[in-house]
Each structure stands twice: as C-alpha cells, then as structure tokens.
Short mmCIF file of C-alpha atoms and ligand atoms in Angstrom, two decimals:
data_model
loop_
_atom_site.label_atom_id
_atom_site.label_comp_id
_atom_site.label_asym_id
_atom_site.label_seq_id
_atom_site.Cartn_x
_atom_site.Cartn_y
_atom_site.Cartn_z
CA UNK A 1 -34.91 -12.84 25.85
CA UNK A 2 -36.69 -13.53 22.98
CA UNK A 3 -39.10 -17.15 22.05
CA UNK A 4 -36.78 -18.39 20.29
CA UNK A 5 -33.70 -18.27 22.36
CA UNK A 6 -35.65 -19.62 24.98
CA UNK A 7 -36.68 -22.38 22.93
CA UNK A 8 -33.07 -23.49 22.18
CA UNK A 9 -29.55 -23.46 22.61
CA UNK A 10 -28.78 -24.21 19.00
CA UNK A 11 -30.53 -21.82 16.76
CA UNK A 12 -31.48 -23.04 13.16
CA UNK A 13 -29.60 -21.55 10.38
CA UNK A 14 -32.69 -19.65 9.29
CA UNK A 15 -33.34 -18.02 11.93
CA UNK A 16 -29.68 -16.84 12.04
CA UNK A 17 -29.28 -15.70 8.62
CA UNK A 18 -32.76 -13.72 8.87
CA UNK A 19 -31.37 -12.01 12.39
CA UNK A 20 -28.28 -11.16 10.59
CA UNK A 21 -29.54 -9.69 7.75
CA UNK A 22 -31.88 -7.51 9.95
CA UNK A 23 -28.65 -6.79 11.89
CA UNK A 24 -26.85 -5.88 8.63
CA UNK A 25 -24.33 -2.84 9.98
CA UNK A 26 -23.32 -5.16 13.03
CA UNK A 27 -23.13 -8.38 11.73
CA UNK A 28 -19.90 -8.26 9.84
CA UNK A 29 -16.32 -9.76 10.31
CA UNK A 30 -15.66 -8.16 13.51
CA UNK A 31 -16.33 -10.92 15.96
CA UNK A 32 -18.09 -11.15 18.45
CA UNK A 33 -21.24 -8.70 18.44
CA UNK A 34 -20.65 -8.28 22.12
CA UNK A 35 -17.19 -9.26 23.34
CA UNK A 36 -18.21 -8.06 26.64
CA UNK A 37 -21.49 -10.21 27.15
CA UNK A 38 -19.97 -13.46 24.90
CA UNK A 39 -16.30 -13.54 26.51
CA UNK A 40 -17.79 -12.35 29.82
CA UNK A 41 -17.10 -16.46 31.65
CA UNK A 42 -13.39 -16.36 29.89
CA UNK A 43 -12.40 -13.15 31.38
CA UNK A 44 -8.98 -13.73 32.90
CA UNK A 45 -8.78 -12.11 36.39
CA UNK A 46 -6.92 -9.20 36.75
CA UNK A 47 -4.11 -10.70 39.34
CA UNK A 48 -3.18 -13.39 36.49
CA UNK A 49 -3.24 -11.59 32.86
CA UNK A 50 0.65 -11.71 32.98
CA UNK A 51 0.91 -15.18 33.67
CA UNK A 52 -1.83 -15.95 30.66
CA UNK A 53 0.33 -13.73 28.27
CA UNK A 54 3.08 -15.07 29.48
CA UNK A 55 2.03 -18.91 28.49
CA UNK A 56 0.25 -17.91 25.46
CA UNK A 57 2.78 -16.41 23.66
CA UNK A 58 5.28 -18.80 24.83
CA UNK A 59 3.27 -21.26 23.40
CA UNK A 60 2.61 -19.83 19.46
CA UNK A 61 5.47 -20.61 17.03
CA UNK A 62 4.21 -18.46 14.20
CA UNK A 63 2.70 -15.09 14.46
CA UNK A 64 1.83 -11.76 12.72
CA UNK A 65 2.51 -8.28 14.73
CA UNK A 66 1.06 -4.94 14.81
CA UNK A 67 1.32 -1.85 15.87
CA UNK A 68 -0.64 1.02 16.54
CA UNK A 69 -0.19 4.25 16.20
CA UNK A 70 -3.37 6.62 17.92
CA UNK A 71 -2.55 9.76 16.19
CA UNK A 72 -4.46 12.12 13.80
CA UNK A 73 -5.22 15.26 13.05
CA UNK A 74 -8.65 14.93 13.54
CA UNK A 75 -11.20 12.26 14.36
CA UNK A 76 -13.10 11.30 11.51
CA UNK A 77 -17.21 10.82 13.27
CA UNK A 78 -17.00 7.69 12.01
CA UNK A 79 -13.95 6.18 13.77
CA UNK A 80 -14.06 3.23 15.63
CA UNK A 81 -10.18 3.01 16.64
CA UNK A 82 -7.96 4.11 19.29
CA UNK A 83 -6.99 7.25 18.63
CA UNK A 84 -5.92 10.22 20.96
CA UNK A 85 -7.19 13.47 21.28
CA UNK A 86 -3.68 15.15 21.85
CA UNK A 87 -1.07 15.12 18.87
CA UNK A 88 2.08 16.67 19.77
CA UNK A 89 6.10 15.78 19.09
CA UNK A 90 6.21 15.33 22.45
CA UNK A 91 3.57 13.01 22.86
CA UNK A 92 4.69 10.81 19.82
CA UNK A 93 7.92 10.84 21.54
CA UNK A 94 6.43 9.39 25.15
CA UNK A 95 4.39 7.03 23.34
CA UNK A 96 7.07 5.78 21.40
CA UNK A 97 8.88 5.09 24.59
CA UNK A 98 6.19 3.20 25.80
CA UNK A 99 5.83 1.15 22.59
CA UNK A 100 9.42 0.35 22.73
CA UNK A 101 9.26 -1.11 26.35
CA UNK A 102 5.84 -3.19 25.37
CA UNK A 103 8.21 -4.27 22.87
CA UNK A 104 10.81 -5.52 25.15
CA UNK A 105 8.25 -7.37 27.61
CA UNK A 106 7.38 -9.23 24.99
CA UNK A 107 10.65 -9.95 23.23
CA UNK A 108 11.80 -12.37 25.83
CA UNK A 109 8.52 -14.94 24.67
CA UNK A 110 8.13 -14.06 20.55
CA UNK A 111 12.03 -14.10 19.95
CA UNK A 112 13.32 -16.57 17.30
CA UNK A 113 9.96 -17.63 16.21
CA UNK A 114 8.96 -17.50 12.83
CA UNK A 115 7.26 -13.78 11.80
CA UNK A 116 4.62 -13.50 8.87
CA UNK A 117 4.23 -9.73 8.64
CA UNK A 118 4.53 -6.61 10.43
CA UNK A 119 1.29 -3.73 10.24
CA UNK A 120 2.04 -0.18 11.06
CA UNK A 121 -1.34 1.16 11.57
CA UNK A 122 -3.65 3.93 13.24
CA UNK A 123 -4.46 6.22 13.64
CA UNK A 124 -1.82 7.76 11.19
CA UNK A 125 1.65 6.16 11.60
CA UNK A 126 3.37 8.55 9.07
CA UNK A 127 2.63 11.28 11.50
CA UNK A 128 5.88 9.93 13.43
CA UNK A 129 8.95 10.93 12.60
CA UNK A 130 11.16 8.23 10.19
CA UNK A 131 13.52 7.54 13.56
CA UNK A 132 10.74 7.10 15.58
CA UNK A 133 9.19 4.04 12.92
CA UNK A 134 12.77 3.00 12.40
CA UNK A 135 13.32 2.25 16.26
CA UNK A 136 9.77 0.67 16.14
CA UNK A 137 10.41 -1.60 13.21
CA UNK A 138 13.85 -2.39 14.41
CA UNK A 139 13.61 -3.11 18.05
CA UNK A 140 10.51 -5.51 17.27
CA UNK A 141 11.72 -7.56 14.40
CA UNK A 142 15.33 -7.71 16.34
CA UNK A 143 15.72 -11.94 16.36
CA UNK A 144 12.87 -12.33 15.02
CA UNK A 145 13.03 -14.90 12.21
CA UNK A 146 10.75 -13.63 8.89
CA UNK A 147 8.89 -15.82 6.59
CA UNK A 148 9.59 -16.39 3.19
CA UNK A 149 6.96 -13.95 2.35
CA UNK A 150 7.11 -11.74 5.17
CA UNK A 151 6.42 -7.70 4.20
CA UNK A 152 5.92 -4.34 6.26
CA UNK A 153 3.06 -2.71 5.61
CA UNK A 154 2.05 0.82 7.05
CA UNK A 155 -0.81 3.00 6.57
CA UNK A 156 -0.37 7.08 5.43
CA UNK A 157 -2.76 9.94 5.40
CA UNK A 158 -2.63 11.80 1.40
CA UNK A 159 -1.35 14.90 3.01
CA UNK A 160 1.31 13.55 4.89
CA UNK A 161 2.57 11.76 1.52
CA UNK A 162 2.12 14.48 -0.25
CA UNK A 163 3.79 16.96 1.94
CA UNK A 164 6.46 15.33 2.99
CA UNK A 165 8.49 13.56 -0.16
CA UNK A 166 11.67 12.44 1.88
CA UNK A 167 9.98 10.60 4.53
CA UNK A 168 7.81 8.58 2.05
CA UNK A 169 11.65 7.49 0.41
CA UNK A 170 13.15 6.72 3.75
CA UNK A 171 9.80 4.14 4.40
CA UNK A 172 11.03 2.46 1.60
CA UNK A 173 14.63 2.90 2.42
CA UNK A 174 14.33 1.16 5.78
CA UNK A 175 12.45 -1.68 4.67
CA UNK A 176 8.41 -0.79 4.30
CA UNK A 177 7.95 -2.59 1.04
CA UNK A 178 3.73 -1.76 0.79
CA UNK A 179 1.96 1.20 1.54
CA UNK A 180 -1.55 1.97 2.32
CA UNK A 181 -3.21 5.70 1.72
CA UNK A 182 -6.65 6.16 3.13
CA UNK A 183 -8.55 8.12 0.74
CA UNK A 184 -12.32 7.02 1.48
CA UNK A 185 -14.33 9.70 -0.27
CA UNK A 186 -13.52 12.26 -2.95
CA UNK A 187 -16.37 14.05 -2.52
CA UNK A 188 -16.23 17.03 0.22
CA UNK A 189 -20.09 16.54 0.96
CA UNK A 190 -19.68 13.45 1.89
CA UNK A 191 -16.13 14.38 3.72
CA UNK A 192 -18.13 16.95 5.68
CA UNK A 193 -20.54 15.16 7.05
CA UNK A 194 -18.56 12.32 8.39
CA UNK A 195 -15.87 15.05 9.87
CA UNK A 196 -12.94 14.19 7.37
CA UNK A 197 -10.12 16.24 6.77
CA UNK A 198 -10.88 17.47 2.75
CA UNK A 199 -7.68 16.05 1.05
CA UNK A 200 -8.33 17.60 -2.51
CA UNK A 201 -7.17 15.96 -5.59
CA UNK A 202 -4.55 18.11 -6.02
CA UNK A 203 -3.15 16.58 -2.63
CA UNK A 204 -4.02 12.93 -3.96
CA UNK A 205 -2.41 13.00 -6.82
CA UNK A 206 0.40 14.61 -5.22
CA UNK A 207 0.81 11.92 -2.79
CA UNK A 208 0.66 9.38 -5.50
CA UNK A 209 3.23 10.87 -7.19
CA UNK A 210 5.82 11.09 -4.15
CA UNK A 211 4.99 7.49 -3.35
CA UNK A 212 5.93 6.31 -6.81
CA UNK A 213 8.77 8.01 -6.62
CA UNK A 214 10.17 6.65 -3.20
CA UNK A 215 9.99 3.44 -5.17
CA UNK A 216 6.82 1.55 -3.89
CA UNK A 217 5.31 -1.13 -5.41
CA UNK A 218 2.90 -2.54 -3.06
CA UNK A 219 0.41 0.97 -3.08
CA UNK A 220 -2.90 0.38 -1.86
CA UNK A 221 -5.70 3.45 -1.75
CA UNK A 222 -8.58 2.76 0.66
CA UNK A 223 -12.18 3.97 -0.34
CA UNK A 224 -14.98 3.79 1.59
CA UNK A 225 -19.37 3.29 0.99
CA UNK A 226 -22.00 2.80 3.45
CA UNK A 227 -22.40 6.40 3.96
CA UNK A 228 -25.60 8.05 4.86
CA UNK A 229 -26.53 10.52 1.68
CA UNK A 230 -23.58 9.00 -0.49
CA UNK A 231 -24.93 9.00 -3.83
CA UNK A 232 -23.73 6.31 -6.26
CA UNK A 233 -22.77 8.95 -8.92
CA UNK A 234 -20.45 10.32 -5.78
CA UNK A 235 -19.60 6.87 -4.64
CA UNK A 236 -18.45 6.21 -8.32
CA UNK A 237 -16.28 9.14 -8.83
CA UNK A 238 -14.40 8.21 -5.95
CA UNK A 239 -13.65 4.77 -7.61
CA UNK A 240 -13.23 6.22 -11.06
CA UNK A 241 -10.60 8.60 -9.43
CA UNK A 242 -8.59 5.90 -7.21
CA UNK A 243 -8.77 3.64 -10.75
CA UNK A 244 -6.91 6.69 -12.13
CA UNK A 245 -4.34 6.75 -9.68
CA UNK A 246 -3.05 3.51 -10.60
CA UNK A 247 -2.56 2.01 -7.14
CA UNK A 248 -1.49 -2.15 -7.27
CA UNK A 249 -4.35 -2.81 -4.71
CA UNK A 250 -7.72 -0.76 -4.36
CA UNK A 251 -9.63 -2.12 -0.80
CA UNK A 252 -13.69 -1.05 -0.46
CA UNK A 253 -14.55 -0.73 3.46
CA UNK A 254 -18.33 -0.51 3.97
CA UNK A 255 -18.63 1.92 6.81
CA UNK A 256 -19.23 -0.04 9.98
CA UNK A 257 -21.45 2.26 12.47
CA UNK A 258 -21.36 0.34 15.64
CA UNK A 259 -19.94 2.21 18.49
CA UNK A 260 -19.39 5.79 16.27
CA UNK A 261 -20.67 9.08 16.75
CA UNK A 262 -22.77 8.72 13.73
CA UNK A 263 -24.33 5.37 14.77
CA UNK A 264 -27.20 6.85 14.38
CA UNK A 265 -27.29 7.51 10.74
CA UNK A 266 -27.08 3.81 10.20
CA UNK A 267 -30.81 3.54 10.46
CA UNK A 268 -30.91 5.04 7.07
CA UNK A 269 -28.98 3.10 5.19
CA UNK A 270 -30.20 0.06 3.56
CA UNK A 271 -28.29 -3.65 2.27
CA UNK A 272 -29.75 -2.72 -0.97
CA UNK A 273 -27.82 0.22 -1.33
CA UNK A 274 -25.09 -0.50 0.38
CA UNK A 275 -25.07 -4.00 -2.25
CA UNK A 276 -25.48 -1.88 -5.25
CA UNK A 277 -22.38 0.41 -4.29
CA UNK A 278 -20.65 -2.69 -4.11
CA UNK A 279 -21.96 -4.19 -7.06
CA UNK A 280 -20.81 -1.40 -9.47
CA UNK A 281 -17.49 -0.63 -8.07
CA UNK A 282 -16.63 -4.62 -7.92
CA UNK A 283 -17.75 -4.48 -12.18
CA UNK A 284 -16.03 -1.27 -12.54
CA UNK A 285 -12.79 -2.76 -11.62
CA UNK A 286 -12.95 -6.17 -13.21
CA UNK A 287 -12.98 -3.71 -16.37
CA UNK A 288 -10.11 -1.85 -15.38
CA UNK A 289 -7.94 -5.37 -13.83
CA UNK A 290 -8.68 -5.39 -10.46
CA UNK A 291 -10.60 -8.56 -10.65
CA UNK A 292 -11.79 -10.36 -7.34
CA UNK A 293 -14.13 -13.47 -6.01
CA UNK A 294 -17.44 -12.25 -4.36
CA UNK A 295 -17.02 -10.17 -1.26
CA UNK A 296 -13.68 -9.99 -1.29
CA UNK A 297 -12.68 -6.15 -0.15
CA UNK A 298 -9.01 -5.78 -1.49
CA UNK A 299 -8.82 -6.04 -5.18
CA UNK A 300 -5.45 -6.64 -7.15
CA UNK A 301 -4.32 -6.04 -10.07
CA UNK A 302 -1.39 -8.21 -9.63
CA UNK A 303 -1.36 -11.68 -10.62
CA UNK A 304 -1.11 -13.85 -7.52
CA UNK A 305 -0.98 -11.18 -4.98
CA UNK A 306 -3.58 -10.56 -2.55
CA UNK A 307 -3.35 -7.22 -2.31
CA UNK A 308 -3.30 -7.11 1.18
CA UNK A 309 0.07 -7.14 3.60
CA UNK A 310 1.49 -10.29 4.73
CA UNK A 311 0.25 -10.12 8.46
CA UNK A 312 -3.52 -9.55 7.28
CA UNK A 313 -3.16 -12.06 4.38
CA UNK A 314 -2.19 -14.98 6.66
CA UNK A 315 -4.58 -14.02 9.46
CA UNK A 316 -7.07 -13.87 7.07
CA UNK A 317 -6.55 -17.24 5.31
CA UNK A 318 -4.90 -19.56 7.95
CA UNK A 319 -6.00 -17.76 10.81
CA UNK A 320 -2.14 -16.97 12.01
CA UNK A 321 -2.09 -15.80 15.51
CA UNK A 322 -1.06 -11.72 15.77
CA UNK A 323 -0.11 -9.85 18.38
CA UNK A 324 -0.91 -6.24 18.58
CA UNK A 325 1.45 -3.83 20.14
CA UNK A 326 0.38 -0.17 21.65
CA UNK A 327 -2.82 1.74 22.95
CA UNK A 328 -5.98 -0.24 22.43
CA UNK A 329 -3.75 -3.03 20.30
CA UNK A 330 -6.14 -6.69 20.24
CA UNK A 331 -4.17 -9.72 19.85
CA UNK A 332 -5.27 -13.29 19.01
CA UNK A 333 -3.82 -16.42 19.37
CA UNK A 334 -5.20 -20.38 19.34
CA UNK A 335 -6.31 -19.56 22.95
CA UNK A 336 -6.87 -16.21 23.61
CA UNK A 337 -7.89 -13.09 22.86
CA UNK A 338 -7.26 -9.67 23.88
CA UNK A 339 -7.40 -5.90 24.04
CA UNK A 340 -4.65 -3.49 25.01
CA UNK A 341 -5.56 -1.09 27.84
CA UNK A 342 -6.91 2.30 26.35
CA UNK A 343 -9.26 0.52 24.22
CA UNK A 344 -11.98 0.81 26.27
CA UNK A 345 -11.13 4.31 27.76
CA UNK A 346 -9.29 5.83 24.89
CA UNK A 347 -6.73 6.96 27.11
CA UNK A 348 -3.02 6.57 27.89
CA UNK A 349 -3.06 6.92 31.65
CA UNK A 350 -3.36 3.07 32.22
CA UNK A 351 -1.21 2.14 29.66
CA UNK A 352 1.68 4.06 30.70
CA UNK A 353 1.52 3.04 34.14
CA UNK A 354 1.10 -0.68 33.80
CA UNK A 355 4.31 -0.31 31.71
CA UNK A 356 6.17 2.10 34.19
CA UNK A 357 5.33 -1.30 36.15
CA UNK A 358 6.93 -3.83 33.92
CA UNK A 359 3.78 -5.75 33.25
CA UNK A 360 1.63 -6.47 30.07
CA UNK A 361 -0.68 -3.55 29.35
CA UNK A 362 -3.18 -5.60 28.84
CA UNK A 363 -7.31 -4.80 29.51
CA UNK A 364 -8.98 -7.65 29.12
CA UNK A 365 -7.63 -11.03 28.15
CA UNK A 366 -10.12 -13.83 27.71
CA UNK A 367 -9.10 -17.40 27.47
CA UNK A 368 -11.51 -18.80 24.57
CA UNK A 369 -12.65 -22.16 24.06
CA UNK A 370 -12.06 -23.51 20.78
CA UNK A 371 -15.79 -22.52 19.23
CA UNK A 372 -15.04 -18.82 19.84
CA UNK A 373 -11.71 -19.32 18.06
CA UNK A 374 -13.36 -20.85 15.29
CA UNK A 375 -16.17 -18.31 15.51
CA UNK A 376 -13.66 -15.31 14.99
CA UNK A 377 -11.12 -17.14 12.67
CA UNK A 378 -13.94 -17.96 9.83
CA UNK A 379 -15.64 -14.26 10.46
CA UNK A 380 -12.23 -12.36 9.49
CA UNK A 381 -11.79 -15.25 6.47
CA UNK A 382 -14.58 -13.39 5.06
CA UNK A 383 -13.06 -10.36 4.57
CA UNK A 384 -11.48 -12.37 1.41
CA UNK A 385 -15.41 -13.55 0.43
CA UNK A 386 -14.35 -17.11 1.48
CA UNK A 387 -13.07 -20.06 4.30
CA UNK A 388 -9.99 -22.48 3.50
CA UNK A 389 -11.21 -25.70 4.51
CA UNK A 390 -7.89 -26.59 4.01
CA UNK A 391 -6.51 -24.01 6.54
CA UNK A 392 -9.35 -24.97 8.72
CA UNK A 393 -8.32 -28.19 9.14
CA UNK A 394 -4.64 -28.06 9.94
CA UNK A 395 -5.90 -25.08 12.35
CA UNK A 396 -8.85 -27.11 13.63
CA UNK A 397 -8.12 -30.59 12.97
CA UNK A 398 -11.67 -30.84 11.78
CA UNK A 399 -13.57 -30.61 8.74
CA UNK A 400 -15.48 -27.50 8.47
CA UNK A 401 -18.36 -29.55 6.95
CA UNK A 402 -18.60 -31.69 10.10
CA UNK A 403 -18.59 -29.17 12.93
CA UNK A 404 -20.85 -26.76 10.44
CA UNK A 405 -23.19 -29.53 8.93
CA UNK A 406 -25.60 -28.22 9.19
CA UNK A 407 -24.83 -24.75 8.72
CA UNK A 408 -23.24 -25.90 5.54
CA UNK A 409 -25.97 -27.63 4.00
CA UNK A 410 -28.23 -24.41 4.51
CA UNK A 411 -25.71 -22.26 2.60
CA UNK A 412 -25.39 -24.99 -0.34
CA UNK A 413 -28.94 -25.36 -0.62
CA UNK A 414 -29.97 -21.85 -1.01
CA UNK A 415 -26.83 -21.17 -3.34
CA UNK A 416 -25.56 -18.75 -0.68
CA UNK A 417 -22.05 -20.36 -0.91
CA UNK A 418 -20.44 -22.82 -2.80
CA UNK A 419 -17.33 -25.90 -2.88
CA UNK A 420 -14.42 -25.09 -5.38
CA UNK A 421 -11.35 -26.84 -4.29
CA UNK A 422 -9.83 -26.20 -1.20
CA UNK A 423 -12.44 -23.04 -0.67
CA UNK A 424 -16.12 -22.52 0.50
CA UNK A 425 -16.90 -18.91 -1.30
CA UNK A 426 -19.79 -16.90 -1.81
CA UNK A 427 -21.67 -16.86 -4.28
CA UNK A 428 -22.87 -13.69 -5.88
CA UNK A 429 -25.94 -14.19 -3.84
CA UNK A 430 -24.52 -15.04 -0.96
CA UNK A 431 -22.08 -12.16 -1.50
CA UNK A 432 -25.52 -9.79 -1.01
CA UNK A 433 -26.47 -11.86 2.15
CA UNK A 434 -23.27 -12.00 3.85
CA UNK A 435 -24.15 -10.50 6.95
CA UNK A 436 -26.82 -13.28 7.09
CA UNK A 437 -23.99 -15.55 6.64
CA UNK A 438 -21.33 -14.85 8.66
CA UNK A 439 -23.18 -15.93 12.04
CA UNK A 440 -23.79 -18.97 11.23
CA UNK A 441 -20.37 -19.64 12.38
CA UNK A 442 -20.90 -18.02 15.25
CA UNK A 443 -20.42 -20.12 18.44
CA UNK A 444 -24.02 -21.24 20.17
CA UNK A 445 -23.32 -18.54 22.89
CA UNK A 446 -23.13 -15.61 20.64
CA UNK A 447 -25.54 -16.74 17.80
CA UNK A 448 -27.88 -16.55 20.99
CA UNK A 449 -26.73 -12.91 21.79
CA UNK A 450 -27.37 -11.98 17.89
CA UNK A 451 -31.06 -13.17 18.33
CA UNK A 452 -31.40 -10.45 21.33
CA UNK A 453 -29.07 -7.50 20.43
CA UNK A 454 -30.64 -4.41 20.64
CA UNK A 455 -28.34 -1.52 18.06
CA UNK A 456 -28.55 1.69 19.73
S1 SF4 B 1 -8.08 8.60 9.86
FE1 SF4 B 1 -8.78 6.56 10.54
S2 SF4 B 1 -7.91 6.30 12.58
FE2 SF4 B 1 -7.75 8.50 12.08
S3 SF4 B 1 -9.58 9.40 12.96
FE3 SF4 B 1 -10.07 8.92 10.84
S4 SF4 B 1 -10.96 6.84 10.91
FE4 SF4 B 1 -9.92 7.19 12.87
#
C-alpha cells in the first residue's frame, strides 16, 4: 500500500485525478477497477444468490433487459466479452434453450413492470437464425409492459448483413426498430494486428445497402481508436468512410485493453494520441451533422435522438436498473450487482447446469451499498460526456453537489467540468482528462484501490 492510502481514507481530488490519468486505459466507465477486490465484503454467499435475485428483482418497477449472444466467428485479440470458442447450429440451438428457460425463471418477478428497452448483443446476435431471435424477443417481452419510448436494438457483423438480405428484413419485420454494425477499422493493418475478420468495403457497403433496404432507420456503425500503430491518416479514413455510409448514429469506442490478449500493447499508447484521434473525428463530424457535447461517444445526426437504444439511453442518463440475460450477462439494479456464470470462465458448463437445476445462473451477486451504486451509475453517465443532477436526485435523493463537494469544486475550479441546467458536462478540457475525472466519483473503497492498482 502506498503513503498515501495509508495516510487516509478519503483521498483528495488531486491525487485522484493525477492516479487516473496515469491509469488512463483502466480508468474509464467500466466500474469498478477491481470488482473482485472492491465488492469482495458484498459478495452474496453461494447458498442464498436465489433468494437475493429473487428480492431484488421483485423489488425494481422499471428496468432495461439484455441479452447476450457469445457467438463469432472469430475472437477479435482485443475482446473483452463472453464469447465462445465453439459456433455451431447446434450449439446456437442449446443455448437458445437455455436462454429461453433463464427467461422463464425470471418472468415470474419482471412480469407487468414497466420495460425501457431491449439489447440484443454479443458476441454476434445475427449469427442466430430469425426464429431463434424471434422466440428470444417474444418469450421475454411476453407481459411485459413497454415504455413510451421503448425500442429493440441488436448488434450485426457487416458480413452477416451483407450476406444475408432476408434476415436483415425479417429484424425489422418482427419488431427490431435500430440496428448496430460493428465496423471498427477500415484499414486491414490495423484489422490484422488486432485479429479482426477483414470485412472489405465492398462487404460494408453491401451491408449498408441491405439494411436500408429492410427499412431501418435507427443504423448505427461502430468505429473504433486506441489502437497500437493506428495512424491518424488510417484512423481518419475509417471515419471519412462510415460518414459516407450515411448511418443515423456513428459511436467512437476507444479500445479498452484491460483483461485482453493485447494488454500489453497498451503501454504504447499515449492520452495524447488517443485525445487527438478523438479530437479530429469529434470536428470531422460536427462538419458533416453528427454534432455532440464533449466526450460523448454516440453521435447523431438526428435532432433529439441520442443515438443510442432505449435500454443504454436510460441506463445511461437515469441510471435505470437492467437485467442481463445469458452467458456472462451483468445486471444492475438500486442494490445489486451481478455477473452471469461463464463470465469468469468463459464457459457454458456452469451455466447450463445451474439452469438444468431451476436456479438463477448467477456467479457472483454482490449486494452494494449505496456509494458503489452511485460510484457505477455516474461512471456509465459518462459515456454521454455528462451527469443529470436531475436524475441523480430522484435516483439518489441527494444533490450531487453535496455528497461530491468537494469533488465538485475541484472540477469547477480547474474548468474540468461545468453547470448548464440540469447537467454537469465536460468541458473540452475536461473531455481530455476524463479518465482523471471519472474516479472522483468513485466510492472511498475503490478510489483507495485506484491509488494501488498495479496494470499488468
Ligand atoms: S466481434 Fe466483438 S464480441 Fe465478437 S470477438 Fe470481436 S470484439 Fe468480441
């Protein structure tokens, strides 16, 4: 442990924001830094993780799902999901299965309560066939009662929408209304070296093509910087090409290294770079009508829309709870959080037998206190480049300024972040600093594990 964590159990702001700068590829909206460590006191025991489902999601009267799908073709090096190593018909078909019967556990406590979105993610969801989604979607919105605003959203590899035209329609057709392609890199260099399938531009535009034509118009094309020997001319072709494909919704992910088989590149890539990519894609686009706030990762070109799918939209801004269904799935509620089985182990042994049991296939669950909740709640509101202190609030029932005074005064002083309205946004230079930001709202216990985490 270092001086300073000895010293104290509340950490000044400074010495936060200079730990999380140094800490730049870990310090992001994925909280905590060590859910092991942090959550290691909360850690339900194993004998009683169906009663603490049970009462938690009894308890929550408005929610987001997901599910996840852990198939691709390949593994990309720099994955940090669930994904499986096997990808056969018959596998999608037993997984399904299992799915479907996590789906009915749970139907009996999030029945008749109010739904703000449903994800279909990965992995690569298209890789199922449309009856296979169709059960999915069906059997877990079945009584459920949808929001005003309520969308499904579901993530596609290019070559699957380019290659197969009728399934794209028959999304649409049973009720997908946005859809997300994960491009990431244009460049086959850079494709390469992190392990990704090539998709040429030929494919892209072909995918494009078949998903305008299946009627959607909530597209979104993923891209991704933070690479290790990504140039900015390559990093800005890839931009100028997604621009050209004229999706609604273009979203930047910095590549996040922890835990990835290239973790080790991270060491050469710096927040100057990785700020400058940023920088010139984020002017790029205001030119071309995607224009944003600071930090914010999905940009829109639509007036009033987000860009992002209901579920992530309101667990971004208000913090909804979600509950993720499948392998490796993480859920969060007011009280808890936790992680499917299989996403520690990648595997679907466990998972398939605590089901064949008729109990919650559940890993871990941790029952929180409420600075933890708050901790991860105003980490993901960053992915937008701000915190609703108006969504805080009715969350909370506290003003962010009072339970972050001081952490609030720090980031107003050095014009790191800044009051309009209802929001507390980033500035542009607190948009360069925002790893150095984001644990400030850390709770004491984990701002203490940032000052001694050792990266790998
Ligand atoms: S496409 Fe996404 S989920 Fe699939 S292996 Fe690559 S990073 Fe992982």
């Amino acid at each position: 442990m270092n001086q300073l964590a000895k010293k104290s159990d509340n950490p000044l702001p400074k010495e936060i924001f200079k730990k999380g700068l140094e800490l730049h590829h870990y310090a992001n909206t994925a909280y905590p830094l060590n859910g092991t460590k942090v959550f290691k006191p909360f850690r339900t025991p194993n004998n009683e993780i169906n009663q603490a489902a049970t009462d938690t999601w009894q308890k929550v009267d408005e929610l987001g799902l997901y599910i996840h799908i852990p198939f691709c073709k390949k593994r990309c090096l720099y994955c940090e999901y669930t994904v499986l190593p096997e990808n056969t018909e018959e596998l999608h078909e037993n997984y399904v299965q299992l799915v479907l019967k996590e789906i009915s556990l749970y139907k009996q406590l999030i029945q008749n309560k109010k739904t703000v979105g449903l994800d279909i993610g990965g992995g690569t969801p298209t890789a199922l066939s449309l009856k296979n989604i169709d059960n999915l979607v069906s059997a877990v919105l079945k009584n459920q009662i949808l929001d005003e605003k309520f969308d499904i959203s579901i993530e596609t590899t290019p070559y699957i929408a380019a290659t197969e035209p009728e399934k794209i329609k028959q999304l649409k057709q049973i009720g997908i209304n946005r859809i997300s392609m994960g491009v990431q890199s244009i460049d086959p260099k850079i494709l390469e070296e992190v392990g990704r399938i090539d998709n040429k531009t030929k494919i892209l535009k072909q995918a494009t093509e078949n998903i305008r034509n299946a009627d959607f118009k909530r597209f979104n094309v993923d891209i991704m910087y933070g690479f290790a020997n990504q140039s900015i001319e390559s990093w800005l072709a890839t931009v100028q090409f997604t621009v050209d494909l004229d999706p609604e919704y273009i979203t930047f992910y910095r590549n996040r290294y922890k835990g990835t088989r290239i973790e080790h590149d991270s060491k050469i890539v710096t927040l100057d770079e990785v700020n400058r990519q940023y920088d010139l894609a984020f002017d790029f686009l205001a030119t071309k009508g995607y224009k944003e706030n600071f930090g914010k990762n999905t940009f829109s070109k639509v007036k009033g829309d987000p860009g992002t799918s209901a579920y992530l939209t309101k667990r971004v801004i208000e913090g909804t709870p979600y509950l993720g269904l499948g392998l490796g799935a993480q859920s969060f509620s007011d009280t808890i959080l936790s992680y499917n089985l299989g996403a520690a182990s990648k595997k679907l042994n466990k998972y398939q037998e605590r089901l064949n049991n008729n109990q919650f296939p559940l890993q871990d669950i941790y029952q929180i206190p409420t600075d933890e909740v708050m901790a991860k709640t105003i980490c993901v509101s960053f992915y937008f480049g701000y915190i609703n202190k108006q969504s805080f609030k009715k969350k909370f029932n506290e003003n962010l300024e009072n339970i972050f005074k001081e952490e609030v005064n720090f980031l107003t002083e050095n014009n790191l972040m800044e009051h309009d309205g209802d929001l507390f946004k980033l500035t542009k230079k607190g948009k360069d600093n925002l790893t150095g930001i984001i644990p400030l709202f850390y709770s004491n216990r984990s701002k203490l594990n940032l000052l001694n985490y050792q990266p790998k």
